[in-house]
Tab-separated table of C-alpha atoms and ligand atoms in Angstrom:
chain	number	residue	atom	x	y	z
A	1	MET	CA	9.952	11.630	3.207
A	2	THR	CA	12.555	11.034	0.487
A	3	GLU	CA	15.816	12.876	0.073
A	4	ILE	CA	15.730	13.987	-3.541
A	5	ARG	CA	18.924	16.064	-3.356
A	6	ARG	CA	21.257	16.365	-0.417
A	7	GLY	CA	19.348	18.298	2.200
A	8	THR	CA	16.141	18.469	0.153
A	9	LEU	CA	13.249	16.493	1.544
A	10	GLN	CA	10.060	15.917	-0.360
A	11	GLU	CA	6.799	14.407	0.820
A	12	GLN	CA	6.016	11.090	-0.783
A	13	THR	CA	2.722	10.810	-2.571
A	14	PHE	CA	0.139	8.407	-1.163
A	15	TYR	CA	0.783	6.323	-4.285
A	16	GLU	CA	4.437	5.936	-3.310
A	17	GLN	CA	3.697	5.403	0.369
A	18	VAL	CA	1.520	2.353	-0.256
A	19	GLY	CA	3.953	0.694	-2.657
A	20	GLY	CA	3.244	2.268	-6.054
A	21	GLU	CA	1.908	0.551	-9.140
A	22	GLU	CA	2.196	-2.993	-7.800
A	23	THR	CA	-0.132	-2.251	-4.890
A	24	PHE	CA	-2.845	-0.767	-7.101
A	25	ARG	CA	-2.525	-3.627	-9.591
A	26	ARG	CA	-2.973	-6.158	-6.783
A	27	LEU	CA	-5.953	-4.269	-5.359
A	28	VAL	CA	-7.835	-3.992	-8.635
A	29	HIS	CA	-6.917	-7.495	-9.797
A	30	ARG	CA	-8.362	-9.010	-6.635
A	31	PHE	CA	-11.416	-6.762	-6.931
A	32	TYR	CA	-12.090	-7.976	-10.478
A	33	GLU	CA	-11.758	-11.600	-9.379
A	34	GLY	CA	-14.746	-10.841	-7.147
A	35	VAL	CA	-16.632	-9.081	-9.935
A	36	ALA	CA	-16.015	-12.015	-12.309
A	37	GLY	CA	-17.973	-14.305	-9.990
A	38	ASP	CA	-20.716	-11.843	-9.041
A	39	PRO	CA	-24.149	-12.570	-10.556
A	40	LEU	CA	-25.319	-8.951	-10.240
A	41	LEU	CA	-22.166	-7.104	-11.285
A	42	ARG	CA	-20.659	-9.369	-13.958
A	43	PRO	CA	-23.493	-8.846	-16.491
A	44	MET	CA	-23.110	-5.058	-16.146
A	45	TYR	CA	-19.640	-5.096	-17.682
A	46	PRO	CA	-20.064	-4.696	-21.442
A	47	GLU	CA	-16.908	-6.481	-22.556
A	48	GLU	CA	-16.482	-10.259	-22.500
A	49	ASP	CA	-12.908	-9.796	-21.308
A	50	LEU	CA	-12.669	-7.945	-17.989
A	51	GLY	CA	-8.960	-7.238	-18.584
A	52	PRO	CA	-9.402	-3.823	-20.261
A	53	ALA	CA	-11.858	-2.669	-17.545
A	54	GLU	CA	-9.366	-3.792	-14.912
A	55	GLU	CA	-6.657	-1.767	-16.640
A	56	ARG	CA	-8.815	1.398	-16.839
A	57	PHE	CA	-9.726	1.266	-13.159
A	58	THR	CA	-6.117	0.535	-12.121
A	59	LEU	CA	-4.776	3.475	-14.117
A	60	PHE	CA	-7.494	5.721	-12.731
A	61	LEU	CA	-6.590	4.914	-9.100
A	62	ILE	CA	-2.865	5.276	-9.800
A	63	GLN	CA	-3.474	8.735	-11.224
A	64	TYR	CA	-5.888	9.747	-8.456
A	65	TRP	CA	-3.388	8.915	-5.716
A	66	GLY	CA	-0.465	10.763	-7.250
A	67	GLY	CA	1.129	8.291	-9.673
A	68	PRO	CA	1.568	8.619	-13.439
A	69	THR	CA	-1.267	10.284	-15.367
A	70	THR	CA	-1.576	7.546	-17.977
A	71	TYR	CA	-5.315	7.250	-17.297
A	72	SER	CA	-6.104	10.750	-18.551
A	73	GLN	CA	-3.639	10.476	-21.403
A	74	ASN	CA	-5.681	7.507	-22.636
A	75	ARG	CA	-9.179	8.395	-21.484
A	76	GLY	CA	-9.315	12.167	-20.946
A	77	HIS	CA	-11.013	13.708	-17.920
A	78	PRO	CA	-12.388	10.927	-15.659
A	79	ARG	CA	-15.970	12.334	-15.332
A	80	LEU	CA	-16.844	9.171	-13.465
A	81	ARG	CA	-20.489	9.866	-12.694
A	82	MET	CA	-21.131	10.524	-16.353
A	83	ARG	CA	-19.267	7.375	-17.407
A	84	HIS	CA	-21.459	5.317	-15.068
A	85	VAL	CA	-24.764	6.660	-16.440
A	86	PRO	CA	-25.159	3.703	-18.859
A	87	PHE	CA	-25.088	1.311	-15.875
A	88	LYS	CA	-27.793	0.830	-13.258
A	89	VAL	CA	-25.920	1.625	-10.058
A	90	ASP	CA	-28.467	1.108	-7.298
A	91	ARG	CA	-27.949	0.270	-3.626
A	92	ALA	CA	-27.527	-3.444	-4.367
A	93	ALA	CA	-24.845	-2.811	-7.012
A	94	HIS	CA	-23.143	-0.357	-4.660
A	95	ASP	CA	-23.101	-2.896	-1.831
A	96	ALA	CA	-21.782	-5.678	-4.067
A	97	TRP	CA	-19.090	-3.402	-5.502
A	98	LEU	CA	-17.918	-2.292	-2.065
A	99	GLY	CA	-18.004	-5.877	-0.768
A	100	HIS	CA	-15.463	-6.999	-3.384
A	101	MET	CA	-13.397	-3.925	-2.724
A	102	ARG	CA	-13.374	-4.653	1.002
A	103	VAL	CA	-11.968	-8.155	0.394
A	104	ALA	CA	-9.334	-6.835	-2.010
A	105	LEU	CA	-8.297	-4.055	0.339
A	106	ASP	CA	-7.986	-6.411	3.318
A	107	GLU	CA	-5.682	-8.675	1.356
A	108	LEU	CA	-3.253	-5.824	0.661
A	109	GLY	CA	-2.215	-5.736	4.301
A	110	LEU	CA	-1.619	-1.975	4.360
A	111	SER	CA	-1.009	0.010	7.538
A	112	GLU	CA	-4.207	0.947	9.339
A	113	GLU	CA	-3.829	4.589	8.383
A	114	HIS	CA	-3.364	3.874	4.672
A	115	GLU	CA	-6.135	1.299	4.686
A	116	GLN	CA	-8.550	3.757	6.294
A	117	THR	CA	-7.643	6.543	3.888
A	118	LEU	CA	-8.348	4.315	0.889
A	119	TRP	CA	-11.545	2.874	2.361
A	120	LYS	CA	-12.936	6.288	3.215
A	121	TYR	CA	-12.348	7.436	-0.335
A	122	LEU	CA	-13.805	4.270	-1.888
A	123	THR	CA	-16.968	4.365	0.219
A	124	TYR	CA	-17.481	8.057	-0.513
A	125	ALA	CA	-16.871	7.555	-4.239
A	126	ALA	CA	-19.160	4.502	-4.397
A	127	ALA	CA	-22.014	6.386	-2.721
A	128	SER	CA	-21.619	9.232	-5.192
A	129	MET	CA	-21.889	6.781	-8.128
A	130	ILE	CA	-25.439	5.655	-7.246
A	131	ASN	CA	-27.710	6.758	-10.083
A	132	SER	CA	-30.828	4.576	-9.674
A	133	PRO	CA	-33.349	4.254	-6.849
A	134	ASP	CA	-33.790	0.853	-5.161
B	1	LIG	C1	-20.815	1.808	-6.902
B	1	LIG	C2	-20.760	0.769	-7.730
B	1	LIG	C3	-20.074	0.754	-9.066
B	1	LIG	C4	-20.447	-0.006	-10.120
B	1	LIG	C5	-21.612	-0.992	-10.141
B	1	LIG	C6	-19.534	0.278	-11.215
B	1	LIG	C7	-19.599	-0.295	-12.477
B	1	LIG	C8	-18.797	0.040	-13.533
B	1	LIG	C9	-18.942	-0.494	-14.849
B	1	LIG	C10	-19.979	-1.521	-15.284
B	1	LIG	C11	-17.967	0.049	-15.626
B	1	LIG	C12	-17.686	-0.201	-17.112
B	1	LIG	C13	-16.478	-1.073	-17.226
B	1	LIG	C14	-15.541	-0.590	-18.294
B	1	LIG	O1	-15.806	-0.897	-19.451
B	1	LIG	O2	-14.565	0.104	-17.962
B	1	LIG	C15	-17.210	0.950	-14.777
B	1	LIG	C16	-16.140	1.688	-15.204
B	1	LIG	C17	-15.346	2.435	-14.357
B	1	LIG	N1	-15.525	2.630	-13.031
B	1	LIG	FE1	-17.061	1.939	-11.934
B	1	LIG	N2	-18.612	1.204	-10.806
B	1	LIG	C18	-18.891	1.531	-9.507
B	1	LIG	C19	-18.192	2.412	-8.730
B	1	LIG	C20	-16.996	3.017	-9.087
B	1	LIG	C21	-16.200	3.837	-8.214
B	1	LIG	C22	-16.536	4.160	-6.763
B	1	LIG	C23	-15.103	4.231	-8.928
B	1	LIG	C24	-13.947	5.096	-8.512
B	1	LIG	C25	-13.445	5.117	-7.299
B	1	LIG	C26	-15.221	3.656	-10.258
B	1	LIG	C27	-14.310	3.812	-11.268
B	1	LIG	C28	-14.483	3.389	-12.560
B	1	LIG	C29	-13.574	3.706	-13.655
B	1	LIG	C30	-12.296	4.537	-13.558
B	1	LIG	C31	-14.110	3.118	-14.796
B	1	LIG	C32	-13.564	3.211	-16.212
B	1	LIG	C33	-13.964	4.575	-16.808
B	1	LIG	C34	-13.497	4.728	-18.241
B	1	LIG	O3	-14.254	4.369	-19.152
B	1	LIG	O4	-12.397	5.264	-18.454
B	1	LIG	N3	-16.382	2.932	-10.313
B	1	LIG	N4	-17.743	0.921	-13.522
């Protein structure tokens, strides 16, 4: 809780609780280090430079968890399933993606509660992105 005016308490967003922008930048940066060296995932990313993809994903997560809405100002409504249609997201891609995310999340050193909240969301979201049979 933060005191925003004397005697006025306001719940912090999850974004604030876990450390704000810096935390999400660290998470996604570490994740993309994994993607950069992944023989299945790396060829799926259309751009030579992974930097812009890293920025889009970072801004998306920041917005999702209650931070600034820069993602939608730049990209419009997320519509993530639709945006993943051009890519073959099968079980193997899903597993590889989550594997890099697991490493990145562990390195953040969040509290168990925050870590579990993020992981639950990421696993649910990753499963919902599968669009190709094995
Ligand atoms: C399950 C395995 C997944 C694979 C293989 C995958 C792969 C990709 C690829 C190849 C791109 C294009 C990179 C770019 O140019 O931006 C992309 C974009 C993106 N992905 Fe995923 N993705 C997966 C799951 C997820 C999940 C679970 C989320 C959200 C929690 C997510 C969020 C995003 C976002 C926000 C973008 C950028 C969308 C935009 O164009 O604005 N992805 N993904």
